[in-house]
Amino acid sequence: MKRRHLTALALATSVLLAQPALAQDNVFKIGLILPMTGQQATTGRQIEAAAKLWMAQNGDTVAGKKVQLIVKDDTSLPDVTRRLAQELVVNDKVNVLAGFGITPSAMAVGPIATQSKTPMVVMAAATSSITEASPYIVRTSFTLPQASVALADWAPKNGIKRVVTLVSDYGPGIDAERFFKDRMLFNGGQVPESLRVPLRNPDFAPFLQKVRDLKPDALFVFVPSGAGAAVMKQFLERGMDKVGIKLIGTGDVTDDDQLNDMGDGAIGVVTSHHYSAYHPSAMNKKFVAEFGKANKGMRPNFMAVGGYDGMRVIYEALKVSKGQGGGDALLAAMKGQIFESPRGPMFIDAQTRDVVQNIYLRRVERKEGQLHNVEFDVVKDVKDPGKAR
Ligand code: DHB
């Protein structure tokens, strides 16, 4: 009697315990770690909006599982990113880690992804070496070598032979400086000076003064998303354009999040990048329209497209692996994906887990009353040149 009672109790308890476990099994969790406040907040705002748009368009049930997005603000401090990733893996038991606004944040989480065998989709950070920080990293943003080389091929053919570089002094800036400079020299150009500004609270004024004195044909700039407007403002205030110095750079400087407020001084600036909100494809027009509609007219930038495509890669991997086989099966199904993005065609190289995509040359023009990065040339299917070194 006593024994039967115990068995019944055990059964009842196990049923009770099993219920939340069953419910858990039917949930697929994406831990999205982004800078929602602080200097990189626009990156977080753009990626969160894009991820939510993807889910609104594609539903939240995939392979019979309910997709849950857990957004965490790391304020772009890598120690915070690491702690949040740890909590998401251990407490929330997320299936995928995603986001990562800046390189140090992505680097900080690599070991956690490896240890826990959790796929980690880098949607923003763009230093070449990030994908080597863990075999579980897949990238849907871009790399600075990818973007910089195309501009160094374009410049000398277009009368820009002497260029001073000015970059944010950390991973992506150092990549941009090195790959731009090496390619310029290879093409017979000159880079008489390479300047680096701090990532946090940069003051561009003293550097711009130095550039003015050097009088190059152009100034090549890399600053992270959100800092471009400040560079543009100070460049124009110092009358650099008036003394014949052109501004060129990777598309981070004419960031679609800020471009329309930069004023006519930005017109004519040539940049190279993987995404423009003005990219003339049907898919992009729909993306821009629906993104704006869902976000009070906000224009998506290259961060948004990294987030949107990152969600695509996750959804497709879940579909293909049918939610079976854990992190390794998901990762395998992320590798080699090929699809049309609002940026154009892209694929995830199965060997490097990095994005292969078109790099466009663009010039800022006023179109339908708004400032846009208008594409005028393209280098197709560019692999990250950083991987070959
Ligand atoms: C990184 C951040 C950016 O905002 C950007 O535009 C490019 C690269 C980074 O930290 O990797």
CSV table of C-alpha atoms and ligand atoms in Angstrom, one decimal:
chain,number,residue,atom,x,y,z
A,1,MET,CA,0.0,0.0,0.0
A,2,LYS,CA,2.7,2.4,1.1
A,3,ARG,CA,4.8,1.4,-1.9
A,4,ARG,CA,1.9,1.9,-4.3
A,5,HIS,CA,1.3,5.3,-2.8
A,6,LEU,CA,5.0,6.2,-3.3
A,7,THR,CA,4.9,5.1,-6.9
A,8,ALA,CA,1.8,7.1,-7.6
A,9,LEU,CA,3.5,10.1,-6.0
A,10,ALA,CA,6.6,9.6,-8.0
A,11,LEU,CA,4.6,9.3,-11.1
A,12,ALA,CA,2.6,12.5,-10.3
A,13,THR,CA,5.9,14.3,-9.6
A,14,SER,CA,7.5,13.1,-12.7
A,15,VAL,CA,4.6,14.2,-14.8
A,16,LEU,CA,4.6,17.6,-13.1
A,17,LEU,CA,8.4,17.9,-13.7
A,18,ALA,CA,8.1,16.7,-17.2
A,19,GLN,CA,5.6,19.3,-18.3
A,20,PRO,CA,7.9,22.3,-18.2
A,21,ALA,CA,10.7,20.2,-19.7
A,22,LEU,CA,8.4,19.2,-22.5
A,23,ALA,CA,7.4,22.8,-23.0
A,24,GLN,CA,11.1,23.7,-23.0
A,25,ASP,CA,11.8,21.1,-25.7
A,26,ASN,CA,9.4,22.9,-27.9
A,27,VAL,CA,11.0,26.3,-27.5
A,28,PHE,CA,14.0,27.3,-29.6
A,29,LYS,CA,15.8,30.2,-27.9
A,30,ILE,CA,18.0,32.8,-29.6
A,31,GLY,CA,20.1,34.8,-27.2
A,32,LEU,CA,20.6,38.2,-29.0
A,33,ILE,CA,23.3,40.2,-27.3
A,34,LEU,CA,23.5,43.8,-28.5
A,35,PRO,CA,24.7,47.2,-27.5
A,36,MET,CA,21.2,48.8,-26.8
A,37,THR,CA,22.7,51.8,-24.9
A,38,GLY,CA,26.0,53.7,-25.1
A,39,GLN,CA,28.2,54.6,-28.0
A,40,GLN,CA,27.1,51.7,-30.2
A,41,ALA,CA,23.4,51.9,-29.4
A,42,THR,CA,22.3,52.5,-33.0
A,43,THR,CA,23.8,49.1,-33.9
A,44,GLY,CA,21.6,47.4,-31.3
A,45,ARG,CA,18.5,49.3,-32.3
A,46,GLN,CA,19.0,48.4,-36.0
A,47,ILE,CA,19.7,44.7,-35.4
A,48,GLU,CA,16.8,44.2,-32.9
A,49,ALA,CA,14.4,45.9,-35.3
A,50,ALA,CA,15.6,43.7,-38.2
A,51,ALA,CA,15.4,40.5,-36.2
A,52,LYS,CA,11.9,41.4,-35.1
A,53,LEU,CA,10.9,42.2,-38.7
A,54,TRP,CA,12.2,38.8,-39.8
A,55,MET,CA,10.1,37.1,-37.2
A,56,ALA,CA,7.0,39.2,-38.1
A,57,GLN,CA,7.4,38.2,-41.8
A,58,ASN,CA,8.3,34.5,-41.2
A,59,GLY,CA,6.4,33.6,-38.1
A,60,ASP,CA,7.7,32.2,-34.9
A,61,THR,CA,7.2,28.5,-35.4
A,62,VAL,CA,9.9,26.6,-37.2
A,63,ALA,CA,10.3,22.8,-37.4
A,64,GLY,CA,7.5,22.6,-34.8
A,65,LYS,CA,9.3,24.8,-32.3
A,66,LYS,CA,8.4,28.1,-31.0
A,67,VAL,CA,11.2,30.6,-31.6
A,68,GLN,CA,11.9,32.9,-28.7
A,69,LEU,CA,14.2,35.9,-29.0
A,70,ILE,CA,15.9,37.0,-25.8
A,71,VAL,CA,17.5,40.4,-26.2
A,72,LYS,CA,20.2,41.5,-23.8
A,73,ASP,CA,22.0,44.9,-23.6
A,74,ASP,CA,25.8,44.5,-23.2
A,75,THR,CA,26.4,48.3,-23.4
A,76,SER,CA,29.3,47.2,-25.8
A,77,LEU,CA,31.5,46.3,-22.8
A,78,PRO,CA,33.1,42.9,-23.6
A,79,ASP,CA,33.1,41.8,-19.9
A,80,VAL,CA,29.3,42.3,-19.9
A,81,THR,CA,28.9,40.5,-23.2
A,82,ARG,CA,30.8,37.5,-21.7
A,83,ARG,CA,28.7,37.4,-18.5
A,84,LEU,CA,25.4,37.7,-20.5
A,85,ALA,CA,26.5,34.9,-22.9
A,86,GLN,CA,27.4,32.7,-19.9
A,87,GLU,CA,24.0,33.3,-18.3
A,88,LEU,CA,22.1,32.7,-21.6
A,89,VAL,CA,23.8,29.4,-22.1
A,90,VAL,CA,23.7,28.1,-18.5
A,91,ASN,CA,20.4,29.5,-17.2
A,92,ASP,CA,18.3,30.1,-20.3
A,93,LYS,CA,19.8,27.2,-22.2
A,94,VAL,CA,19.7,29.1,-25.5
A,95,ASN,CA,20.1,27.2,-28.7
A,96,VAL,CA,22.0,30.0,-30.5
A,97,LEU,CA,23.9,33.0,-29.4
A,98,ALA,CA,23.7,36.0,-31.8
A,99,GLY,CA,24.3,39.7,-32.2
A,100,PHE,CA,27.8,41.1,-31.1
A,101,GLY,CA,28.0,44.8,-31.9
A,102,ILE,CA,31.7,45.2,-31.7
A,103,THR,CA,34.8,43.0,-32.2
A,104,PRO,CA,35.9,42.8,-28.5
A,105,SER,CA,32.4,41.6,-27.6
A,106,ALA,CA,32.5,38.9,-30.2
A,107,MET,CA,36.0,37.8,-29.2
A,108,ALA,CA,35.0,37.6,-25.5
A,109,VAL,CA,32.2,35.0,-26.3
A,110,GLY,CA,34.2,32.7,-28.6
A,111,PRO,CA,35.4,30.4,-25.8
A,112,ILE,CA,31.8,30.1,-24.4
A,113,ALA,CA,30.5,29.1,-27.8
A,114,THR,CA,33.2,26.4,-28.2
A,115,GLN,CA,32.8,25.0,-24.7
A,116,SER,CA,29.0,24.8,-24.8
A,117,LYS,CA,28.9,23.8,-28.6
A,118,THR,CA,26.5,26.7,-29.2
A,119,PRO,CA,26.4,28.2,-32.6
A,120,MET,CA,27.3,31.9,-32.5
A,121,VAL,CA,26.0,34.1,-35.3
A,122,VAL,CA,28.0,37.3,-35.5
A,123,MET,CA,25.7,39.9,-37.1
A,124,ALA,CA,27.7,43.1,-36.7
A,125,ALA,CA,31.4,42.8,-35.7
A,126,ALA,CA,33.7,42.8,-38.7
A,127,THR,CA,37.4,42.1,-37.8
A,128,SER,CA,38.7,39.4,-40.1
A,129,SER,CA,40.0,37.1,-37.3
A,130,ILE,CA,36.7,36.8,-35.4
A,131,THR,CA,35.6,33.6,-37.1
A,132,GLU,CA,38.8,32.0,-35.9
A,133,ALA,CA,37.9,32.7,-32.2
A,134,SER,CA,35.6,29.6,-32.3
A,135,PRO,CA,34.7,26.8,-34.7
A,136,TYR,CA,31.0,27.6,-33.7
A,137,ILE,CA,31.1,31.2,-35.1
A,138,VAL,CA,29.2,32.0,-38.3
A,139,ARG,CA,29.3,35.6,-39.6
A,140,THR,CA,26.5,37.4,-41.5
A,141,SER,CA,28.0,41.0,-41.4
A,142,PHE,CA,31.2,41.6,-43.4
A,143,THR,CA,34.9,42.0,-42.9
A,144,LEU,CA,36.9,45.2,-43.2
A,145,PRO,CA,39.5,43.6,-45.5
A,146,GLN,CA,36.6,42.6,-47.8
A,147,ALA,CA,35.3,46.2,-48.0
A,148,SER,CA,38.7,48.0,-48.1
A,149,VAL,CA,40.4,46.3,-50.9
A,150,ALA,CA,37.8,47.3,-53.5
A,151,LEU,CA,38.2,51.0,-52.7
A,152,ALA,CA,42.0,50.7,-52.9
A,153,ASP,CA,41.6,49.3,-56.4
A,154,TRP,CA,39.1,52.1,-57.4
A,155,ALA,CA,41.0,55.1,-56.0
A,156,PRO,CA,44.3,55.1,-58.0
A,157,LYS,CA,42.3,54.6,-61.3
A,158,ASN,CA,40.3,57.7,-60.4
A,159,GLY,CA,43.0,60.3,-59.7
A,160,ILE,CA,43.4,59.5,-56.0
A,161,LYS,CA,47.1,58.5,-55.7
A,162,ARG,CA,48.2,59.9,-52.2
A,163,VAL,CA,45.9,58.9,-49.4
A,164,VAL,CA,46.2,59.3,-45.6
A,165,THR,CA,44.3,56.8,-43.5
A,166,LEU,CA,42.4,57.5,-40.3
A,167,VAL,CA,40.9,54.6,-38.4
A,168,SER,CA,39.5,53.7,-35.0
A,169,ASP,CA,42.3,52.1,-33.1
A,170,TYR,CA,41.1,48.5,-32.7
A,171,GLY,CA,40.5,45.3,-34.7
A,172,PRO,CA,38.4,46.5,-37.6
A,173,GLY,CA,40.3,49.8,-38.0
A,174,ILE,CA,43.6,48.0,-38.0
A,175,ASP,CA,42.3,45.6,-40.6
A,176,ALA,CA,41.0,48.4,-42.7
A,177,GLU,CA,44.2,50.4,-42.5
A,178,ARG,CA,46.4,47.4,-43.4
A,179,PHE,CA,44.4,46.1,-46.3
A,180,PHE,CA,43.7,49.5,-47.8
A,181,LYS,CA,47.3,50.6,-47.5
A,182,ASP,CA,48.8,47.3,-48.9
A,183,ARG,CA,46.5,47.4,-51.9
A,184,MET,CA,47.2,51.1,-52.6
A,185,LEU,CA,50.9,50.4,-52.6
A,186,PHE,CA,50.4,47.4,-54.8
A,187,ASN,CA,48.5,49.6,-57.2
A,188,GLY,CA,51.3,52.2,-57.3
A,189,GLY,CA,49.6,54.6,-54.9
A,190,GLN,CA,51.1,56.2,-51.7
A,191,VAL,CA,50.0,56.2,-48.1
A,192,PRO,CA,52.2,58.8,-46.5
A,193,GLU,CA,50.6,58.6,-43.0
A,194,SER,CA,48.3,56.3,-41.1
A,195,LEU,CA,46.5,57.8,-38.1
A,196,ARG,CA,44.6,56.0,-35.4
A,197,VAL,CA,41.9,57.5,-33.1
A,198,PRO,CA,40.6,55.9,-29.9
A,199,LEU,CA,37.4,53.9,-30.1
A,200,ARG,CA,35.9,55.5,-27.0
A,201,ASN,CA,34.9,59.2,-27.2
A,202,PRO,CA,37.2,60.1,-30.2
A,203,ASP,CA,38.1,63.7,-30.9
A,204,PHE,CA,38.9,63.9,-34.6
A,205,ALA,CA,39.9,67.5,-34.7
A,206,PRO,CA,43.7,67.2,-34.1
A,207,PHE,CA,43.9,64.3,-36.5
A,208,LEU,CA,42.1,66.3,-39.2
A,209,GLN,CA,44.4,69.2,-38.7
A,210,LYS,CA,47.3,66.9,-39.4
A,211,VAL,CA,45.7,65.6,-42.5
A,212,ARG,CA,45.1,69.2,-43.7
A,213,ASP,CA,48.8,69.9,-43.4
A,214,LEU,CA,49.7,66.7,-45.3
A,215,LYS,CA,47.3,67.7,-48.2
A,216,PRO,CA,46.7,64.2,-49.6
A,217,ASP,CA,44.4,63.6,-52.6
A,218,ALA,CA,42.0,61.9,-50.1
A,219,LEU,CA,41.5,60.8,-46.6
A,220,PHE,CA,40.4,57.2,-46.1
A,221,VAL,CA,38.3,56.7,-43.0
A,222,PHE,CA,37.1,53.7,-41.0
A,223,VAL,CA,35.0,54.5,-37.9
A,224,PRO,CA,32.4,52.1,-36.4
A,225,SER,CA,28.7,52.5,-37.2
A,226,GLY,CA,27.3,55.6,-35.4
A,227,ALA,CA,30.5,57.6,-35.5
A,228,GLY,CA,30.3,58.6,-39.2
A,229,ALA,CA,28.3,61.8,-38.8
A,230,ALA,CA,30.8,63.2,-36.3
A,231,VAL,CA,33.7,62.6,-38.8
A,232,MET,CA,31.7,64.1,-41.7
A,233,LYS,CA,30.8,67.2,-39.6
A,234,GLN,CA,34.4,67.9,-38.5
A,235,PHE,CA,35.7,67.2,-42.0
A,236,LEU,CA,33.4,69.8,-43.5
A,237,GLU,CA,33.9,72.3,-40.6
A,238,ARG,CA,37.6,72.2,-41.2
A,239,GLY,CA,37.1,72.9,-44.9
A,240,MET,CA,39.0,69.8,-45.9
A,241,ASP,CA,36.9,69.5,-49.1
A,242,LYS,CA,37.6,73.2,-49.9
A,243,VAL,CA,41.4,72.6,-50.0
A,244,GLY,CA,40.9,69.6,-52.4
A,245,ILE,CA,41.0,66.7,-50.0
A,246,LYS,CA,38.4,64.0,-50.8
A,247,LEU,CA,36.8,61.9,-48.1
A,248,ILE,CA,36.6,58.2,-48.9
A,249,GLY,CA,36.1,55.1,-46.7
A,250,THR,CA,34.3,51.9,-46.0
A,251,GLY,CA,30.5,52.4,-46.0
A,252,ASP,CA,30.6,52.6,-42.2
A,253,VAL,CA,31.3,56.4,-42.5
A,254,THR,CA,28.2,57.1,-44.7
A,255,ASP,CA,26.1,54.8,-42.5
A,256,ASP,CA,22.5,54.7,-43.7
A,257,ASP,CA,21.4,55.2,-40.1
A,258,GLN,CA,22.8,58.8,-40.2
A,259,LEU,CA,23.5,59.7,-43.8
A,260,ASN,CA,20.3,61.5,-44.5
A,261,ASP,CA,21.1,64.0,-41.7
A,262,MET,CA,24.6,64.7,-42.8
A,263,GLY,CA,23.7,67.5,-45.2
A,264,ASP,CA,24.8,68.2,-48.8
A,265,GLY,CA,28.4,68.3,-47.7
A,266,ALA,CA,28.3,64.5,-47.9
A,267,ILE,CA,27.4,64.5,-51.6
A,268,GLY,CA,30.1,62.9,-53.7
A,269,VAL,CA,31.7,60.9,-51.0
A,270,VAL,CA,32.7,57.5,-52.4
A,271,THR,CA,32.7,54.4,-50.2
A,272,SER,CA,32.9,50.7,-50.6
A,273,HIS,CA,30.5,48.3,-48.7
A,274,HIS,CA,28.2,45.3,-48.9
A,275,TYR,CA,24.9,47.1,-48.3
A,276,SER,CA,23.1,50.3,-49.2
A,277,ALA,CA,19.5,50.9,-48.4
A,278,TYR,CA,19.3,52.2,-52.0
A,279,HIS,CA,20.4,48.8,-53.5
A,280,PRO,CA,18.0,48.5,-56.5
A,281,SER,CA,16.6,45.0,-56.0
A,282,ALA,CA,13.0,44.1,-55.5
A,283,MET,CA,13.9,42.2,-52.3
A,284,ASN,CA,15.7,45.2,-50.9
A,285,LYS,CA,12.9,47.6,-51.8
A,286,LYS,CA,10.5,45.4,-49.9
A,287,PHE,CA,12.9,45.1,-47.0
A,288,VAL,CA,13.4,48.9,-46.7
A,289,ALA,CA,9.7,49.6,-47.0
A,290,GLU,CA,8.6,47.1,-44.4
A,291,PHE,CA,11.5,47.9,-42.0
A,292,GLY,CA,10.4,51.6,-42.2
A,293,LYS,CA,6.8,50.8,-41.7
A,294,ALA,CA,7.5,48.8,-38.6
A,295,ASN,CA,9.9,51.3,-37.1
A,296,LYS,CA,8.5,54.9,-37.6
A,297,GLY,CA,10.2,55.4,-40.9
A,298,MET,CA,13.7,54.3,-39.8
A,299,ARG,CA,16.0,53.4,-42.7
A,300,PRO,CA,17.8,50.1,-42.3
A,301,ASN,CA,21.6,50.2,-42.4
A,302,PHE,CA,24.2,47.5,-42.9
A,303,MET,CA,23.8,46.4,-39.3
A,304,ALA,CA,20.1,45.8,-39.9
A,305,VAL,CA,20.9,43.6,-42.9
A,306,GLY,CA,23.4,41.6,-40.9
A,307,GLY,CA,20.7,40.9,-38.3
A,308,TYR,CA,18.0,40.1,-40.8
A,309,ASP,CA,20.3,37.6,-42.7
A,310,GLY,CA,21.5,36.2,-39.4
A,311,MET,CA,17.9,35.3,-38.6
A,312,ARG,CA,17.5,33.7,-42.0
A,313,VAL,CA,20.6,31.6,-41.4
A,314,ILE,CA,19.3,30.5,-38.0
A,315,TYR,CA,15.7,29.7,-39.3
A,316,GLU,CA,17.0,27.8,-42.2
A,317,ALA,CA,19.4,25.8,-40.0
A,318,LEU,CA,16.6,24.9,-37.7
A,319,LYS,CA,14.4,23.9,-40.6
A,320,VAL,CA,17.0,21.7,-42.2
A,321,SER,CA,18.2,20.0,-38.9
A,322,LYS,CA,14.5,19.6,-37.9
A,323,GLY,CA,15.4,20.8,-34.4
A,324,GLN,CA,17.4,17.5,-33.9
A,325,GLY,CA,21.0,17.0,-33.1
A,326,GLY,CA,21.7,20.1,-31.0
A,327,GLY,CA,24.3,22.8,-31.7
A,328,ASP,CA,26.5,20.7,-34.0
A,329,ALA,CA,23.6,19.8,-36.3
A,330,LEU,CA,22.6,23.5,-36.4
A,331,LEU,CA,26.1,24.6,-37.1
A,332,ALA,CA,26.4,22.1,-39.9
A,333,ALA,CA,23.2,23.4,-41.5
A,334,MET,CA,24.4,27.0,-41.3
A,335,LYS,CA,27.6,26.2,-43.2
A,336,GLY,CA,27.3,26.6,-47.0
A,337,GLN,CA,23.9,28.4,-47.0
A,338,ILE,CA,23.5,30.4,-50.2
A,339,PHE,CA,20.6,32.8,-50.6
A,340,GLU,CA,19.5,36.2,-51.8
A,341,SER,CA,19.8,38.9,-49.2
A,342,PRO,CA,18.5,42.5,-49.4
A,343,ARG,CA,22.2,43.3,-50.0
A,344,GLY,CA,22.4,41.0,-53.0
A,345,PRO,CA,23.6,37.3,-53.3
A,346,MET,CA,25.5,35.9,-50.3
A,347,PHE,CA,26.8,32.7,-49.0
A,348,ILE,CA,28.3,31.3,-45.9
A,349,ASP,CA,31.6,29.7,-46.9
A,350,ALA,CA,31.5,26.2,-45.3
A,351,GLN,CA,35.3,26.2,-44.7
A,352,THR,CA,35.7,29.6,-43.0
A,353,ARG,CA,32.1,30.1,-41.8
A,354,ASP,CA,32.5,33.7,-43.1
A,355,VAL,CA,30.3,35.6,-45.5
A,356,VAL,CA,31.1,35.8,-49.2
A,357,GLN,CA,29.3,38.6,-50.9
A,358,ASN,CA,29.4,41.5,-53.4
A,359,ILE,CA,31.2,44.7,-52.5
A,360,TYR,CA,29.7,47.8,-54.1
A,361,LEU,CA,31.3,51.1,-54.9
A,362,ARG,CA,28.9,53.8,-54.0
A,363,ARG,CA,28.7,57.6,-54.3
A,364,VAL,CA,26.5,59.8,-52.0
A,365,GLU,CA,23.8,61.4,-54.1
A,366,ARG,CA,20.5,63.1,-53.4
A,367,LYS,CA,17.7,60.8,-54.7
A,368,GLU,CA,14.0,61.6,-54.3
A,369,GLY,CA,15.0,64.3,-51.8
A,370,GLN,CA,17.1,62.0,-49.6
A,371,LEU,CA,20.8,61.4,-49.3
A,372,HIS,CA,21.7,57.8,-50.4
A,373,ASN,CA,24.7,55.6,-51.1
A,374,VAL,CA,24.1,55.1,-54.8
A,375,GLU,CA,25.9,52.0,-56.2
A,376,PHE,CA,27.9,52.5,-59.4
A,377,ASP,CA,30.2,49.5,-59.6
A,378,VAL,CA,30.4,46.0,-58.0
A,379,VAL,CA,33.1,43.4,-57.3
A,380,LYS,CA,31.3,40.1,-57.2
A,381,ASP,CA,31.5,37.3,-54.6
A,382,VAL,CA,34.3,38.7,-52.5
A,383,LYS,CA,35.8,36.3,-49.9
A,384,ASP,CA,37.5,37.8,-46.9
A,385,PRO,CA,41.0,38.6,-48.1
A,386,GLY,CA,42.1,38.4,-44.4
A,387,LYS,CA,41.8,34.6,-44.4
A,388,ALA,CA,44.6,34.2,-46.9
A,389,ARG,CA,47.2,35.9,-44.7
B,1,DHB,C1,32.8,46.9,-36.0
B,1,DHB,C2,31.8,47.8,-35.5
B,1,DHB,C3,31.1,48.6,-36.3
B,1,DHB,O1,30.2,49.4,-35.8
B,1,DHB,C4,31.4,48.6,-37.7
B,1,DHB,O2,30.8,49.5,-38.5
B,1,DHB,C5,32.4,47.8,-38.2
B,1,DHB,C6,33.1,46.9,-37.3
B,1,DHB,C7,33.5,46.0,-35.1
B,1,DHB,O3,33.7,46.4,-33.9
B,1,DHB,O4,33.9,44.9,-35.5
